[in-house]
């Protein structure tokens, strides 16, 4: 793999006492990071580590990760900035088109099938059609988008109480 085959999705902070690293991730890529386990850490143009995320901790908007490998903290201390990257083909999974046809769930309840999406000049919006052919519109933002399970073709939604009460 070439350096040009990677796309930066965020930055890695310094290791905390409990072994977790705080991360800043571009909002479009947050759902991807929550659903993959292997990433690249770019320390500079000639130092790239391929690592496995062993744990993810999400508290509100804060995200922290722990790695399976050792030696990351030692290398991290030598560099001012560490970028988190994924292969470019993984980044295409961050677009709403990657979940067309998936079933949308909220708190275990089947909301319907994802039938389309559009851009409203601010963000992408998913179109979900329920069993009564009613359309539910969900912004494609990290506040609402949870786990994407490509194997089961399921999307778990978050924080939907207010949006579902409107209907």
Short mmCIF file of C-alpha atoms in Angstrom, two decimals:
data_model
loop_
_atom_site.label_atom_id
_atom_site.label_comp_id
_atom_site.label_asym_id
_atom_site.label_seq_id
_atom_site.Cartn_x
_atom_site.Cartn_y
_atom_site.Cartn_z
CA UNK A 1 0.00 0.00 0.00
CA UNK A 2 1.23 3.47 -0.86
CA UNK A 3 1.00 6.54 1.36
CA UNK A 4 -1.29 8.05 -1.29
CA UNK A 5 -3.77 5.17 -0.76
CA UNK A 6 -4.56 6.50 2.73
CA UNK A 7 -6.90 9.26 3.81
CA UNK A 8 -6.52 11.11 7.12
CA UNK A 9 -9.66 10.95 9.25
CA UNK A 10 -8.45 12.47 12.51
CA UNK A 11 -5.71 13.06 15.06
CA UNK A 12 -4.42 10.99 17.96
CA UNK A 13 -3.89 12.63 21.35
CA UNK A 14 -1.45 11.62 24.06
CA UNK A 15 -1.90 8.42 26.07
CA UNK A 16 -3.90 8.83 29.27
CA UNK A 17 -3.28 7.02 32.58
CA UNK A 18 -5.87 4.32 31.82
CA UNK A 19 -4.21 3.43 28.50
CA UNK A 20 -6.74 5.19 26.26
CA UNK A 21 -5.85 7.84 23.67
CA UNK A 22 -8.25 10.72 23.03
CA UNK A 23 -8.96 11.17 19.34
CA UNK A 24 -10.37 13.99 17.24
CA UNK A 25 -12.15 12.57 14.22
CA UNK A 26 -13.73 14.42 11.32
CA UNK A 27 -17.49 14.06 11.79
CA UNK A 28 -18.00 12.36 8.41
CA UNK A 29 -15.60 9.60 9.45
CA UNK A 30 -16.75 9.02 13.02
CA UNK A 31 -19.25 6.27 12.05
CA UNK A 32 -16.46 4.49 10.17
CA UNK A 33 -14.04 4.64 13.10
CA UNK A 34 -16.72 3.22 15.39
CA UNK A 35 -17.16 0.25 13.07
CA UNK A 36 -13.63 -0.73 12.01
CA UNK A 37 -10.77 -2.15 14.03
CA UNK A 38 -7.68 -1.60 11.88
CA UNK A 39 -6.26 1.86 11.20
CA UNK A 40 -2.97 3.46 10.23
CA UNK A 41 -1.12 5.92 12.45
CA UNK A 42 0.95 8.39 10.44
CA UNK A 43 3.75 9.85 12.55
CA UNK A 44 5.45 11.52 9.61
CA UNK A 45 5.88 10.71 5.94
CA UNK A 46 8.20 7.75 6.64
CA UNK A 47 6.77 6.41 9.94
CA UNK A 48 3.42 4.65 9.54
CA UNK A 49 2.07 2.00 11.93
CA UNK A 50 -0.75 -0.42 11.06
CA UNK A 51 -2.59 -0.97 14.35
CA UNK A 52 -5.65 -2.66 15.77
CA UNK A 53 -8.15 -0.83 17.97
CA UNK A 54 -8.90 -3.08 20.95
CA UNK A 55 -11.40 -0.81 22.74
CA UNK A 56 -13.45 2.27 21.95
CA UNK A 57 -14.95 4.49 24.63
CA UNK A 58 -17.53 7.07 23.66
CA UNK A 59 -18.69 9.62 26.22
CA UNK A 60 -20.98 12.22 24.70
CA UNK A 61 -18.99 13.75 21.88
CA UNK A 62 -15.64 12.57 23.27
CA UNK A 63 -14.02 9.53 21.74
CA UNK A 64 -11.11 7.54 23.17
CA UNK A 65 -9.44 4.42 21.80
CA UNK A 66 -7.05 1.78 23.08
CA UNK A 67 -4.73 -0.24 20.84
CA UNK A 68 -3.85 -3.94 20.94
CA UNK A 69 -0.19 -3.22 20.09
CA UNK A 70 2.56 -1.94 22.37
CA UNK A 71 5.08 0.78 21.50
CA UNK A 72 2.62 3.35 20.22
CA UNK A 73 3.06 5.69 23.20
CA UNK A 74 6.85 5.67 22.84
CA UNK A 75 6.59 6.62 19.16
CA UNK A 76 3.79 9.12 19.86
CA UNK A 77 6.01 11.06 22.28
CA UNK A 78 8.61 11.61 19.54
CA UNK A 79 6.15 13.41 17.26
CA UNK A 80 4.13 16.59 17.62
CA UNK A 81 1.19 15.32 15.59
CA UNK A 82 -0.11 11.85 14.76
CA UNK A 83 -2.76 11.37 12.10
CA UNK A 84 -5.24 8.50 12.05
CA UNK A 85 -5.79 7.19 8.54
CA UNK A 86 -7.75 4.53 6.70
CA UNK A 87 -7.53 3.18 3.15
CA UNK A 88 -9.40 5.37 0.66
CA UNK A 89 -11.82 2.53 -0.17
CA UNK A 90 -12.91 2.47 3.51
CA UNK A 91 -13.71 6.18 3.32
CA UNK A 92 -16.38 5.57 0.67
CA UNK A 93 -18.30 3.67 3.36
CA UNK A 94 -18.81 6.97 5.17
CA UNK A 95 -21.22 8.20 2.52
CA UNK A 96 -24.95 7.63 2.98
CA UNK A 97 -25.08 5.66 -0.27
CA UNK A 98 -23.26 2.86 1.55
CA UNK A 99 -26.39 2.12 3.64
CA UNK A 100 -29.08 2.23 0.93
CA UNK A 101 -31.22 -0.89 1.33
CA UNK A 102 -30.18 -1.40 4.96
CA UNK A 103 -32.76 -1.77 7.72
CA UNK A 104 -32.76 1.08 10.25
CA UNK A 105 -33.15 0.31 13.96
CA UNK A 106 -33.60 2.48 17.03
CA UNK A 107 -33.57 0.92 20.50
CA UNK A 108 -34.20 -2.51 18.95
CA UNK A 109 -37.23 -1.29 16.97
CA UNK A 110 -37.27 -1.71 13.18
CA UNK A 111 -37.96 1.74 11.71
CA UNK A 112 -37.93 0.64 8.06
CA UNK A 113 -35.67 0.44 5.02
CA UNK A 114 -33.24 3.15 3.97
CA UNK A 115 -34.50 4.00 0.49
CA UNK A 116 -32.50 7.08 -0.42
CA UNK A 117 -30.69 10.22 0.66
CA UNK A 118 -30.21 13.82 -0.40
CA UNK A 119 -28.04 16.79 0.53
CA UNK A 120 -29.83 19.83 1.99
CA UNK A 121 -26.88 22.24 1.57
CA UNK A 122 -25.82 21.56 5.16
CA UNK A 123 -25.60 17.77 5.46
CA UNK A 124 -26.81 14.53 3.97
CA UNK A 125 -30.26 13.34 5.02
CA UNK A 126 -31.33 9.68 4.97
CA UNK A 127 -34.78 8.73 3.71
CA UNK A 128 -36.26 5.78 5.61
CA UNK A 129 -39.53 4.22 4.45
CA UNK A 130 -41.50 2.41 7.15
CA UNK A 131 -44.06 -0.40 6.75
CA UNK A 132 -46.92 2.11 6.20
CA UNK A 133 -44.97 3.80 3.36
CA UNK A 134 -44.37 6.82 5.60
CA UNK A 135 -41.04 8.58 5.12
CA UNK A 136 -38.73 9.35 8.03
CA UNK A 137 -35.91 11.83 7.39
CA UNK A 138 -32.75 11.47 9.48
CA UNK A 139 -29.72 13.78 9.26
CA UNK A 140 -26.51 11.87 8.43
CA UNK A 141 -24.60 13.26 11.43
CA UNK A 142 -22.83 11.52 14.30
CA UNK A 143 -25.58 12.53 16.74
CA UNK A 144 -28.00 10.16 14.98
CA UNK A 145 -25.81 7.62 13.17
CA UNK A 146 -24.70 4.72 15.35
CA UNK A 147 -23.37 1.34 14.35
CA UNK A 148 -23.25 0.36 10.69
CA UNK A 149 -23.32 -3.43 10.30
CA UNK A 150 -22.56 -4.17 6.65
CA UNK A 151 -22.79 -7.94 7.16
CA UNK A 152 -26.37 -7.78 8.47
CA UNK A 153 -27.21 -4.69 6.37
CA UNK A 154 -28.37 -2.84 9.48
CA UNK A 155 -27.95 0.72 10.68
CA UNK A 156 -28.46 1.48 14.36
CA UNK A 157 -29.67 5.02 14.99
CA UNK A 158 -29.12 7.11 18.12
CA UNK A 159 -30.94 9.94 19.91
CA UNK A 160 -34.11 9.50 17.86
CA UNK A 161 -36.70 10.19 20.59
CA UNK A 162 -37.34 13.82 19.58
CA UNK A 163 -37.44 13.06 15.86
CA UNK A 164 -39.85 10.16 16.28
CA UNK A 165 -42.13 12.18 18.60
CA UNK A 166 -42.66 14.75 15.83
CA UNK A 167 -44.36 12.22 13.58
#
